[in-house]
CSV table of C-alpha atoms and ligand atoms in Angstrom, one decimal:
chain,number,residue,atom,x,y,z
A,34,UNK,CA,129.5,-50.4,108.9
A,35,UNK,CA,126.7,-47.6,108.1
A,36,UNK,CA,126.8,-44.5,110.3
A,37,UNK,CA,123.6,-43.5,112.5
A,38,UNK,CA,121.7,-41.7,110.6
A,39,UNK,CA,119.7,-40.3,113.8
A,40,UNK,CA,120.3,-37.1,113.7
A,41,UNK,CA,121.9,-35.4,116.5
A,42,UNK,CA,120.8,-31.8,118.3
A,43,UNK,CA,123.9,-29.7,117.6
A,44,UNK,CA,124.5,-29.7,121.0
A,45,UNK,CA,124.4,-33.9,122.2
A,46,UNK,CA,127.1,-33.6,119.3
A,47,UNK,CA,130.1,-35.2,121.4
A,48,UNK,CA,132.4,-32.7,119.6
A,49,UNK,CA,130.1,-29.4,120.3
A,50,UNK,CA,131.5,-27.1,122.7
A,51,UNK,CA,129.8,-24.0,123.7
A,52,UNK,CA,132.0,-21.0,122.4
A,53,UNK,CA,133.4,-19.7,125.5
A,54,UNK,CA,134.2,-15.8,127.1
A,55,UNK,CA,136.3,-15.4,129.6
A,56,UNK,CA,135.8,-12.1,130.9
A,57,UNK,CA,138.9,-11.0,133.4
A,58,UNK,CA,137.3,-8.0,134.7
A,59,UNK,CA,137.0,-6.7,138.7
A,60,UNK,CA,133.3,-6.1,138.3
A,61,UNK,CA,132.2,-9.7,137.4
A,62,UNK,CA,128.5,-9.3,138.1
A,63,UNK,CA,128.1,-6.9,135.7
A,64,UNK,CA,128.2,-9.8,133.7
A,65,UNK,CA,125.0,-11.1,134.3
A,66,UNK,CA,123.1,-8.5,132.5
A,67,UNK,CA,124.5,-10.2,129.3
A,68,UNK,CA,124.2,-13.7,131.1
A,69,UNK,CA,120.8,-13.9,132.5
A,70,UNK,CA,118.6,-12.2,130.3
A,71,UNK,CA,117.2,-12.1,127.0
A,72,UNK,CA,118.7,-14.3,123.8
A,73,UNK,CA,122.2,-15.0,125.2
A,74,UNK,CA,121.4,-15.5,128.1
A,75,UNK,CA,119.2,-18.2,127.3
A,76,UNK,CA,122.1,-19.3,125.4
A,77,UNK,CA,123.8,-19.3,128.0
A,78,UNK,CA,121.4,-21.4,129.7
A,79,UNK,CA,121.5,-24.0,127.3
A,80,UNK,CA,124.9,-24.4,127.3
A,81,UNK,CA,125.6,-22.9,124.0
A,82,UNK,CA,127.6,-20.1,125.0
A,83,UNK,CA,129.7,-20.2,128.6
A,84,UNK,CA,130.7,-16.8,130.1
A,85,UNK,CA,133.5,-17.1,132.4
A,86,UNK,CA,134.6,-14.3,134.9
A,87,UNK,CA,137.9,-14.0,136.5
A,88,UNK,CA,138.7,-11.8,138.6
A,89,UNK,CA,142.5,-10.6,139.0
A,90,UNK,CA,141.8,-9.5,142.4
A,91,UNK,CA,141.9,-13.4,143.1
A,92,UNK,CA,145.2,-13.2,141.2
A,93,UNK,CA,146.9,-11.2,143.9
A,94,UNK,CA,149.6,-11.8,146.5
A,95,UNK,CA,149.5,-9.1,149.0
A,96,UNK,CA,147.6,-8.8,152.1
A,97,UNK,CA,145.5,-5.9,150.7
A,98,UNK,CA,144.8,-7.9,147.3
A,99,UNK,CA,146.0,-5.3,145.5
A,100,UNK,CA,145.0,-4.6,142.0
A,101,UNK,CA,146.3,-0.7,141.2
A,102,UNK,CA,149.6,0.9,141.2
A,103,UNK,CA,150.5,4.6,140.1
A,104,UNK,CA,152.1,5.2,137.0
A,105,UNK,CA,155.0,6.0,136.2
A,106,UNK,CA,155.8,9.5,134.7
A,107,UNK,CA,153.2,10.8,137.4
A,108,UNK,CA,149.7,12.4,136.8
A,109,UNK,CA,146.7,11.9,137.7
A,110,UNK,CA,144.6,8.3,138.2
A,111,UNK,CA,146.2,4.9,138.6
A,112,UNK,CA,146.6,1.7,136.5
A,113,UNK,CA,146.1,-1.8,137.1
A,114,UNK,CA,149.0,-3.7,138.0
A,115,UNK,CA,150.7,-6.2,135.5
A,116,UNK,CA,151.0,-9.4,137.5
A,117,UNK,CA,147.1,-9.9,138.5
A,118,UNK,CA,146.0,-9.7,135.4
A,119,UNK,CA,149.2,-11.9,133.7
A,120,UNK,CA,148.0,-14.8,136.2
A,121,UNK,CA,144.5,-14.3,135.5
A,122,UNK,CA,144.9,-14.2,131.4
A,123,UNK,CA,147.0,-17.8,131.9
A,124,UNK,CA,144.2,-18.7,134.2
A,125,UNK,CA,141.8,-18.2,131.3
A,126,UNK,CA,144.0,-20.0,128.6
A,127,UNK,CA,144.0,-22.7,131.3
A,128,UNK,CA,140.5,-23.4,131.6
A,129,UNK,CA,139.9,-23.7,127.6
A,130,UNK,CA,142.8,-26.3,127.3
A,131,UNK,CA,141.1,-28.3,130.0
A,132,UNK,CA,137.6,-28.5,127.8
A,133,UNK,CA,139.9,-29.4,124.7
A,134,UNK,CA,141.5,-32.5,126.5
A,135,UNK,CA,138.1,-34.2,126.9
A,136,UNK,CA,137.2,-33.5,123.5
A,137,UNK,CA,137.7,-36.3,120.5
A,138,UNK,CA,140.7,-35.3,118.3
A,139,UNK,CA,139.1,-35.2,115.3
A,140,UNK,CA,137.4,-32.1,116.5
A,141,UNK,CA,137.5,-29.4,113.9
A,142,UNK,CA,138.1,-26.3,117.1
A,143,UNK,CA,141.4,-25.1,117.5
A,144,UNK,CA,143.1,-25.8,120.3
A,145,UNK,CA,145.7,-22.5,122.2
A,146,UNK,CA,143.9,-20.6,120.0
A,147,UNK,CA,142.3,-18.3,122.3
A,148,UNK,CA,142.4,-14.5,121.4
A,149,UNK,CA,143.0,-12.0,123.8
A,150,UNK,CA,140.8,-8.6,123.0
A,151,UNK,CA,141.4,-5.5,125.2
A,152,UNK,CA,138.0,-3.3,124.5
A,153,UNK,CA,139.9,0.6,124.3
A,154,UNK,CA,139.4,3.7,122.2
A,155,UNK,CA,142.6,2.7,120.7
A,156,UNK,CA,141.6,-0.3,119.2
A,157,UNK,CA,140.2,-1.5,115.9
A,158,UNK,CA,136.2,-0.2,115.2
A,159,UNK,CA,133.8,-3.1,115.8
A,160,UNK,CA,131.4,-3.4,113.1
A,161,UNK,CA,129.7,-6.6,111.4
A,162,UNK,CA,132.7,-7.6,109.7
A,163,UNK,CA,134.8,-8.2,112.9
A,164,UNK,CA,131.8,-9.8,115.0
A,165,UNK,CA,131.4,-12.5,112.3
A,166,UNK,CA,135.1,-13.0,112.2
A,167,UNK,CA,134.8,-13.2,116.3
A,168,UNK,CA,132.1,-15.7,115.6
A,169,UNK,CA,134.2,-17.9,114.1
A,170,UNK,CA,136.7,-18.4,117.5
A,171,UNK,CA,135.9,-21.3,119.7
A,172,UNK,CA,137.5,-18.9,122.9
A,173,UNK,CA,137.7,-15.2,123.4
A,174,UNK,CA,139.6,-13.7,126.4
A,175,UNK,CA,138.5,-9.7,127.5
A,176,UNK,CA,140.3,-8.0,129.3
A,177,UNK,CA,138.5,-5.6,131.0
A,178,UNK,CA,140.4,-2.1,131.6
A,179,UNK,CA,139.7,0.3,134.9
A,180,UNK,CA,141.2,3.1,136.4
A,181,UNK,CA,143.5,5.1,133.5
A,182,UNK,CA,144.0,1.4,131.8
A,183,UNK,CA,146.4,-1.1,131.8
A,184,UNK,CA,150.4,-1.4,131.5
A,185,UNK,CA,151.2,-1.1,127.5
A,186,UNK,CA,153.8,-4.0,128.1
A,187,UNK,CA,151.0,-6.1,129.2
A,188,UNK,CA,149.0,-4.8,125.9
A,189,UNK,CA,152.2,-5.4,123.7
A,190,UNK,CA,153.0,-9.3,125.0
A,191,UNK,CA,149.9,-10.6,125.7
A,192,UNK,CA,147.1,-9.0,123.7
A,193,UNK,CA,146.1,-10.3,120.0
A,194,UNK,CA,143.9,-7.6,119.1
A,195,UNK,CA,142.6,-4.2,120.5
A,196,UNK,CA,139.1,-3.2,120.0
A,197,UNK,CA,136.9,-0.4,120.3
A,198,UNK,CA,133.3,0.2,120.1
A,199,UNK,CA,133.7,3.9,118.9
A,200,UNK,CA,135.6,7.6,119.8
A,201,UNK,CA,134.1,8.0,123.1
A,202,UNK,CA,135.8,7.0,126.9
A,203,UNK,CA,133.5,4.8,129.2
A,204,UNK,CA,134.4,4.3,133.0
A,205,UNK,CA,135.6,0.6,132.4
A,206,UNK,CA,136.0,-2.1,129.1
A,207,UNK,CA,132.9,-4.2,130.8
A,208,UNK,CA,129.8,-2.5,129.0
A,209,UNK,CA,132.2,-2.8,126.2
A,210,UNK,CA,132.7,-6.8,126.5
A,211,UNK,CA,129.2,-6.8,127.2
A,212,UNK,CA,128.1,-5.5,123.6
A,213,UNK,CA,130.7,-7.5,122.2
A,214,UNK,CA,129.6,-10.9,123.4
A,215,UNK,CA,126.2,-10.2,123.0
A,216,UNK,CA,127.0,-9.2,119.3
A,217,UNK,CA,128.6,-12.6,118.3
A,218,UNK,CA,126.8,-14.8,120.7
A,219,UNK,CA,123.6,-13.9,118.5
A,220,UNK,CA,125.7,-14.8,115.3
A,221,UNK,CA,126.0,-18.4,116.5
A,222,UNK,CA,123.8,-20.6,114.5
A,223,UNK,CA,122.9,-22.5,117.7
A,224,UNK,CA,121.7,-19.5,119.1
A,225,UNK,CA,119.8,-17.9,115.9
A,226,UNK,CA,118.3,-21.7,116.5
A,227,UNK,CA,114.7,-21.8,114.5
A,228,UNK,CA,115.0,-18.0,113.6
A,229,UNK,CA,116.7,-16.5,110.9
A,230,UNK,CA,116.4,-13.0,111.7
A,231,UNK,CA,119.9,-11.9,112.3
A,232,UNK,CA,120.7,-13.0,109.0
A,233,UNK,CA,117.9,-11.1,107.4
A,234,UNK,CA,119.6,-8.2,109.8
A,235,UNK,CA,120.7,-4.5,109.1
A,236,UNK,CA,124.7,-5.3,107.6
A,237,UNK,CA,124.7,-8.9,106.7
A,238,UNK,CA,124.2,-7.2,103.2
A,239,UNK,CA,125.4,-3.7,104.0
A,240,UNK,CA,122.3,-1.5,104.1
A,241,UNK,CA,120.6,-0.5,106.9
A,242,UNK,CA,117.2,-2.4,107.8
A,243,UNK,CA,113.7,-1.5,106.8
A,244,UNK,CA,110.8,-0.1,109.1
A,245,UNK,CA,108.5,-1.7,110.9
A,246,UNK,CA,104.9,-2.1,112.0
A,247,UNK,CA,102.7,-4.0,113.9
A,248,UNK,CA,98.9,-3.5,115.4
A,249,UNK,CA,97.0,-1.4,115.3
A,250,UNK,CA,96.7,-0.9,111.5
A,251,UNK,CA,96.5,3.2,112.6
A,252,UNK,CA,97.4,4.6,115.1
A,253,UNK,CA,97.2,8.0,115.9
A,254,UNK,CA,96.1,9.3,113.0
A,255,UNK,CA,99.4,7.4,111.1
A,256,UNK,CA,98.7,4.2,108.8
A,257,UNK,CA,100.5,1.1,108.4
A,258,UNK,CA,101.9,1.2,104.4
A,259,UNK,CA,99.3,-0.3,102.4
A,260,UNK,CA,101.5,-2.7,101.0
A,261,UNK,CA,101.7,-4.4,104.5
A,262,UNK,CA,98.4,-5.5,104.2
A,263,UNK,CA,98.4,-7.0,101.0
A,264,UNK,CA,99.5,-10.4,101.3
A,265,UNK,CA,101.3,-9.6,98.2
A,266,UNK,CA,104.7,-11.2,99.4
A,267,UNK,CA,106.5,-10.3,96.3
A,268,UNK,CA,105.4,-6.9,96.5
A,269,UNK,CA,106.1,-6.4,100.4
A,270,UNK,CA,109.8,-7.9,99.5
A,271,UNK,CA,110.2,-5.3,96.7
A,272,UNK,CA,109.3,-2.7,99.1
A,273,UNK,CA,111.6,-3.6,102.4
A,274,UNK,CA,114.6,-3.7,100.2
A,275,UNK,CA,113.6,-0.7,98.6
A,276,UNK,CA,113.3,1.1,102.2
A,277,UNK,CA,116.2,-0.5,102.8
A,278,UNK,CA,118.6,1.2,100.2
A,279,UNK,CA,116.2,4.0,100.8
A,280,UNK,CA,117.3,4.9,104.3
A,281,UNK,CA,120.6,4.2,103.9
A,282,UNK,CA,120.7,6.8,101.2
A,283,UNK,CA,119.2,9.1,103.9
A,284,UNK,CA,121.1,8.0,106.6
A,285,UNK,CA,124.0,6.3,105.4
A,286,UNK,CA,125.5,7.3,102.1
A,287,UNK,CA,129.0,5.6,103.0
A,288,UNK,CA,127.2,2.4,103.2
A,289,UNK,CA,126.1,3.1,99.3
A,290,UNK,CA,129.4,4.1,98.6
A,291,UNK,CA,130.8,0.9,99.3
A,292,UNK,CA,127.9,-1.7,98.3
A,293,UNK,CA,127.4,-3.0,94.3
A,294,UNK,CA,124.4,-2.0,93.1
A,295,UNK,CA,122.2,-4.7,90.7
A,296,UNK,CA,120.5,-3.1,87.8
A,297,UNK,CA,117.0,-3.5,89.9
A,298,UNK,CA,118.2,-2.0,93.5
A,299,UNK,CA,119.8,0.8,91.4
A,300,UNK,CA,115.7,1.0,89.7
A,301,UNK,CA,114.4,0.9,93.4
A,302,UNK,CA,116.6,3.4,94.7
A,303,UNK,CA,115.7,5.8,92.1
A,304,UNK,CA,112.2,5.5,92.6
A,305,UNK,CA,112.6,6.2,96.3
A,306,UNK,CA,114.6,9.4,95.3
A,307,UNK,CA,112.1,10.6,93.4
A,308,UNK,CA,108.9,10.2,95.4
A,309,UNK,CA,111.2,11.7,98.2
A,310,UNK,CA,112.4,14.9,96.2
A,311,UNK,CA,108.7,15.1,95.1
A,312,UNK,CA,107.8,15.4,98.9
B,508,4GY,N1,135.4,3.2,123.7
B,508,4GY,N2,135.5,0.9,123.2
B,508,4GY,C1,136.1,1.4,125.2
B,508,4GY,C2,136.4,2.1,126.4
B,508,4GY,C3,137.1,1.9,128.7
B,508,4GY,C4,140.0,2.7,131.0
B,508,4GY,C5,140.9,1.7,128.9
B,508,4GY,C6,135.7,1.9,124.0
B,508,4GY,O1,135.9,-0.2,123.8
B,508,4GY,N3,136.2,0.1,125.1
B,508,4GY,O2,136.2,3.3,126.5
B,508,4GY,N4,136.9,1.4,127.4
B,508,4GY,C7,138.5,2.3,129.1
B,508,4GY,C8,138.6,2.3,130.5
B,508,4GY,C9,141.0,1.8,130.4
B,508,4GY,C10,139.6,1.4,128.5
C-alpha cells in the first residue's frame, strides 16, 4: 500500500508532542511572563511548547500548608522542606508518562526520561551548547529554589543536573527557569517555524553577531554602512561575518581562542584589525 503523501503540519503529526516544562516553583504566575508573551508564548499557544506549574504548597499535609523548615546547624534564613517538593517532582514525572501512554509506540520520544534541573550558582554555566542539548529532551522538570535553597539530599537523589546562569545570587530559581525555557523553546524548529533567525544567531557558530540598522538611512548625524545599501548581497555577507569576528575580537577574544579560523575569516579579521589600529 503507498503511504499519504499529504504532507502533515508538524504538529497534526499523531506522534508530535509539545516539549513540555514543568516548573515546580511557589510563585507560579511568574510564569506567565515567559507564557503569554512574545515568541514562546505563542508557542505556547499553539501547542508547541506546554509549561506546566506545580506548586509544592499543594504537595503539603499540614494545616498551615507548610513549605519551610529551619536548617539544621542553625543560622540565618530557612529552606524548603523535602517532602512537598518530593511529591510535587513525582507529580511532574506523572503527568509526562500520562501524554506518553496515548502516544503510538513507534514514537521516537523517550519515555521516564524527564530531567530534573535545579537553576543554582552551583550548577553547570548555561551557554549555547547546553540549551541545544536541552532542546533535544522531550520533558524538563525545574525546580525552583526560595528561601536559602533546598535540602542537598533532595539535590543528591532526585536532581539530574544543576544549572546556573552565572556567579551572581537571585531571590529565587524562577527568573532563572524563565531564561532557560525561553532559551530552548526558541531552539525548537516548530517554533523558529518560517524563520531562520536563531540559527543565523550570535553562537550557533561561536562568534558574536553583527550590527544592525534600519530606517532612517541617518540618523543623527550617524550613517547606515554604505554597504547596506548596495544590494550587493555577496558583499553585505562578506561584511557581517567580517563584523562578526570583528567584535568578537573586541569583545570576546576567548570566543577566538576556541573557534578554527578558514584561510578567508583569518583575511577578514585582519583587515578589520587594521582599519581599527589605523583609527
Ligand atoms: N545564579 N543561576 C541562580 C540563582 C536562586 C535560593 C538557590 C543562578 O541559576 N539560578 O541564583 N538561583 C537561588 C535562590 C536557592 C537558588
Amino acid at each position: 500500500m503507498k503511504t499519504s503523501t499529504k504532507k502533515l503540519k508538524l504538529t497534526e503529526d499523531d506522534n508530535f508532542q509539545p516539549m513540555l516544562f514543568s516548573a515546580i516553583s511557589l510563585f507560579p504566575e511568574m510564569f506567565n511572563a515567559v507564557s503569554e508573551y512574545g515568541v514562546v508564548g505563542r508557542a505556547v499557544k499553539n501547542e508547541i511548547v506546554n509549561i506546566d506549574c506545580i506548586n509544592p504548597r499543594d504537595f503539603t499535609k499540614d494545616r498551615h500548608r507548610t513549605v519551610d523548615d529551619r536548617p539544621y546547624g542553625g543560622g540565618p534564613g530557612m529552606l524548603m522542606k523535602v517532602e512537598p517538593l518530593q511529591r510535587a517532582i513525582q507529580a511532574a514525572k506523572k503527568s509526562q508518562q500520562a501524554r506518553d501512554s496515548v502516544l503510538s509506540s513507534d514514537s521516537d520520544s523517550s519515555p521516564g526520561s524527564a530531567k530534573v534541573i535545579y537553576l543554582s550558582p552551583q550548577g553547570k554555566k548555561l551557554d549555547h551548547q547546553l540549551v541545544k542539548e536541552l532542546s533535544t529532551q522531550q520533558h524538563l522538570i525545574l525546580l525552583c529554589g526560595r528561601y536559602e535553597g533546598i535540602d542537598q539530599r533532595l539535590i543528591d537523589q532526585q536532581v539530574d543536573m544543576e544549572i546556573s546562569l552565572g556567579d551572581f545570587v537571585l531571590s529565587g530559581g524562577e527568573l532563572a527557569a524563565m531564561v532557560l525555557i525561553d532559551a530552548v523553546a526558541r531552539l525548537l524548529p516548530e517554533v523558529l517555524g518560517h524563520s531562520v533567525s536563531a540559527i543565523e544567531d550570535s553562537f550557533e557558530d561561536g562568534l558574536l553577531d553583527h550590527p544592525h540598522y534600519t530606517r532612517p538611512e541617518s540618523y543623527e548625524g550617524l550613517d547606515v554602512p554604505p554597504v547596506l545599501l548596495s544590494g550587493d548581497h555577496q558583499a553585505i555577507e562578506k561584511w557581517r561575518l567580517q563584523q562578526r569576528l570583528g567584535r568578537s575580537w573586541l569583545k570576546r577574544p576567548d570566543l577566538l581562542e576556541k573557534k578554527k579560523l578558514s584561510e578567508s575569516e583569518q583575511q577578514l579579521l585582519a583587515e578589520f584589525k587594521k582599519d581599527y589600529k589605523a583609527k
